[in-house]
Amino acid sequence: MANVLHHSLLTEFDISLFRAGKHYKLYEKLGSHVIEVDGQWGAYFAVWAPNAQAVSVTGNFNHWNRDSHPLSPRWDSSGIWEGFIPGVGKGELYKYHIHARDGRHLSKGDPFALFWEVPPNTASITWDLDYQWNDKAWMEKRRERSGLEQPYSVYEVHIGTWK
């Protein structure tokens, strides 16, 4: 469907890490990401729904129409559904509409969303982690001092979770 373009942020290496349960930066690959693809700005959506018959994105940008923006399953049987929707920007409300293999229709928030509505509302919100820091002067000043010569505080160290 022309409303959703095929695009993937996932490489074969990402999928191998995902399958091994060792992809520690999945938040960079799954969820929604406002990006530019072939000169068009929009949002890339990806969700793991291995038992889905179909997955689509609903939101305020399509009047919550579950038929207008279907995602495609990846060819590698990973259970990940993905697609790029041109024109969807930062701040759009959305959910995944999942048509399960058992016939149920479910509307779900994004488990990898970066931003959400305030309860009792439950929609995810497209967002962007890019931030323009304005602390260059402080960072330069910090570089002049040795952290080893300054007082420090250790709040907690738990050897069982240390990596």
Short mmCIF file of C-alpha atoms in Angstrom, two decimals:
data_model
loop_
_atom_site.label_atom_id
_atom_site.label_comp_id
_atom_site.label_asym_id
_atom_site.label_seq_id
_atom_site.Cartn_x
_atom_site.Cartn_y
_atom_site.Cartn_z
CA MET A 1 0.00 0.00 0.00
CA ALA A 2 1.35 3.46 -0.88
CA ASN A 3 0.55 4.82 2.61
CA VAL A 4 3.37 2.72 4.08
CA LEU A 5 6.77 2.36 2.42
CA HIS A 6 9.03 -0.63 2.94
CA HIS A 7 12.01 0.44 5.02
CA SER A 8 14.04 -1.19 7.76
CA LEU A 9 16.46 0.04 10.40
CA LEU A 10 17.31 -3.57 11.24
CA THR A 11 20.35 -5.32 9.80
CA GLU A 12 20.98 -9.07 9.71
CA PHE A 13 23.37 -8.54 12.64
CA ASP A 14 20.57 -6.82 14.60
CA ILE A 15 18.30 -9.80 13.96
CA SER A 16 20.96 -12.28 15.09
CA LEU A 17 21.45 -10.31 18.33
CA PHE A 18 17.67 -10.06 18.76
CA ARG A 19 17.23 -13.82 18.36
CA ALA A 20 20.03 -14.48 20.85
CA GLY A 21 18.41 -12.11 23.37
CA LYS A 22 21.55 -9.96 23.37
CA HIS A 23 20.51 -6.82 21.49
CA TYR A 24 21.04 -4.18 24.16
CA LYS A 25 20.03 -1.23 21.98
CA LEU A 26 16.70 -2.43 20.59
CA TYR A 27 15.20 0.95 21.49
CA GLU A 28 17.20 2.31 18.53
CA LYS A 29 15.54 -0.17 16.15
CA LEU A 30 12.03 -0.97 17.42
CA GLY A 31 9.28 1.52 18.25
CA SER A 32 8.78 4.72 16.28
CA HIS A 33 11.59 6.84 14.87
CA VAL A 34 11.13 10.14 13.04
CA ILE A 35 13.60 9.91 10.16
CA GLU A 36 14.16 10.91 6.54
CA VAL A 37 13.88 8.22 3.85
CA ASP A 38 14.56 9.04 0.19
CA GLY A 39 14.06 12.76 0.81
CA GLN A 40 10.79 12.33 2.71
CA TRP A 41 10.37 12.93 6.43
CA GLY A 42 8.12 10.58 8.31
CA ALA A 43 8.13 7.90 10.98
CA TYR A 44 9.49 4.38 10.87
CA PHE A 45 7.52 1.92 12.99
CA ALA A 46 8.63 -1.55 14.10
CA VAL A 47 7.08 -3.91 16.62
CA TRP A 48 7.61 -7.54 17.58
CA ALA A 49 4.28 -9.35 17.20
CA PRO A 50 5.12 -12.98 16.41
CA ASN A 51 1.54 -14.25 16.76
CA ALA A 52 -0.06 -11.58 14.61
CA GLN A 53 -1.89 -12.20 11.37
CA ALA A 54 -1.69 -8.47 10.55
CA VAL A 55 -0.36 -5.31 12.22
CA SER A 56 -1.16 -1.70 11.38
CA VAL A 57 -0.46 1.71 12.87
CA THR A 58 -3.43 3.79 13.96
CA GLY A 59 -3.21 7.35 15.18
CA ASN A 60 -4.44 10.89 15.01
CA PHE A 61 -2.70 11.19 11.61
CA ASN A 62 -5.12 8.62 10.08
CA HIS A 63 -8.17 9.18 12.32
CA TRP A 64 -7.43 5.88 14.09
CA ASN A 65 -8.24 3.92 10.93
CA ARG A 66 -6.84 0.41 11.36
CA ASP A 67 -6.91 -0.29 7.61
CA SER A 68 -4.98 2.71 6.27
CA HIS A 69 -1.39 2.00 7.41
CA PRO A 70 -0.58 -1.75 7.50
CA LEU A 71 2.95 -2.81 8.42
CA SER A 72 4.79 -5.63 6.68
CA PRO A 73 6.26 -8.69 8.37
CA ARG A 74 10.00 -9.10 7.94
CA TRP A 75 11.04 -11.81 5.48
CA ASP A 76 13.26 -13.50 8.10
CA SER A 77 10.44 -14.91 10.30
CA SER A 78 11.63 -12.83 13.26
CA GLY A 79 8.06 -11.81 14.10
CA ILE A 80 8.90 -8.13 13.57
CA TRP A 81 6.48 -5.97 11.58
CA GLU A 82 7.76 -2.68 10.14
CA GLY A 83 7.23 0.17 7.73
CA PHE A 84 7.81 3.87 7.07
CA ILE A 85 4.88 6.29 7.01
CA PRO A 86 5.68 9.57 5.20
CA GLY A 87 4.44 12.77 6.81
CA VAL A 88 4.18 11.47 10.38
CA GLY A 89 6.25 13.75 12.59
CA LYS A 90 7.19 14.29 16.20
CA GLY A 91 4.27 14.50 18.60
CA GLU A 92 1.76 12.25 16.80
CA LEU A 93 -0.43 9.92 18.89
CA TYR A 94 -0.39 6.28 17.79
CA LYS A 95 -1.05 2.66 18.72
CA TYR A 96 -0.49 -0.66 17.02
CA HIS A 97 -3.60 -2.46 15.85
CA ILE A 98 -2.93 -6.20 15.98
CA HIS A 99 -5.13 -8.76 14.27
CA ALA A 100 -4.14 -11.92 16.14
CA ARG A 101 -4.12 -15.36 14.52
CA ASP A 102 -6.92 -16.41 16.89
CA GLY A 103 -9.17 -13.71 15.39
CA ARG A 104 -8.92 -11.12 18.17
CA HIS A 105 -8.36 -7.44 17.32
CA LEU A 106 -6.13 -5.65 19.83
CA SER A 107 -5.11 -2.02 20.15
CA LYS A 108 -1.75 -1.78 21.91
CA GLY A 109 0.60 0.97 22.99
CA ASP A 110 4.19 0.73 21.80
CA PRO A 111 6.44 -1.10 24.30
CA PHE A 112 9.42 0.81 22.87
CA ALA A 113 7.73 4.24 22.83
CA LEU A 114 9.84 7.16 23.99
CA PHE A 115 6.84 9.21 25.12
CA TRP A 116 3.23 8.47 26.16
CA GLU A 117 -0.05 10.18 26.89
CA VAL A 118 -0.89 10.95 30.49
CA PRO A 119 -3.17 8.31 32.09
CA PRO A 120 -5.96 7.39 31.78
CA ASN A 121 -5.16 7.81 28.05
CA THR A 122 -2.80 5.16 26.70
CA ALA A 123 -1.55 6.19 23.26
CA SER A 124 2.15 6.31 22.48
CA ILE A 125 3.60 9.51 21.04
CA THR A 126 6.20 9.73 18.28
CA TRP A 127 9.26 11.46 19.69
CA ASP A 128 12.90 12.12 19.03
CA LEU A 129 15.86 11.56 21.34
CA ASP A 130 18.02 14.16 19.59
CA TYR A 131 18.73 17.08 21.87
CA GLN A 132 20.97 20.08 21.30
CA TRP A 133 23.02 20.41 24.46
CA ASN A 134 24.08 23.92 25.51
CA ASP A 135 26.76 23.01 28.03
CA LYS A 136 29.94 23.41 25.96
CA ALA A 137 31.47 25.92 28.40
CA TRP A 138 30.82 23.65 31.37
CA MET A 139 32.24 20.62 29.54
CA GLU A 140 35.42 22.56 28.72
CA LYS A 141 35.80 23.64 32.35
CA ARG A 142 35.20 20.08 33.55
CA ARG A 143 37.99 18.82 31.29
CA GLU A 144 40.49 21.07 33.12
CA ARG A 145 39.90 19.31 36.45
CA SER A 146 40.87 15.78 37.32
CA GLY A 147 37.93 13.75 38.53
CA LEU A 148 40.29 11.59 40.57
CA GLU A 149 41.26 14.58 42.72
CA GLN A 150 37.69 15.61 43.49
CA PRO A 151 35.40 14.15 46.15
CA TYR A 152 32.94 11.56 44.92
CA SER A 153 30.06 9.56 46.27
CA VAL A 154 29.07 5.97 45.52
CA TYR A 155 25.34 5.53 45.97
CA GLU A 156 25.14 1.76 45.58
CA VAL A 157 27.07 -1.06 43.99
CA HIS A 158 25.44 -4.48 43.71
CA ILE A 159 27.98 -7.06 42.62
CA GLY A 160 25.27 -9.42 41.33
CA THR A 161 24.16 -6.96 38.64
CA TRP A 162 27.55 -5.42 37.79
CA LYS A 163 28.56 -5.89 34.15
#
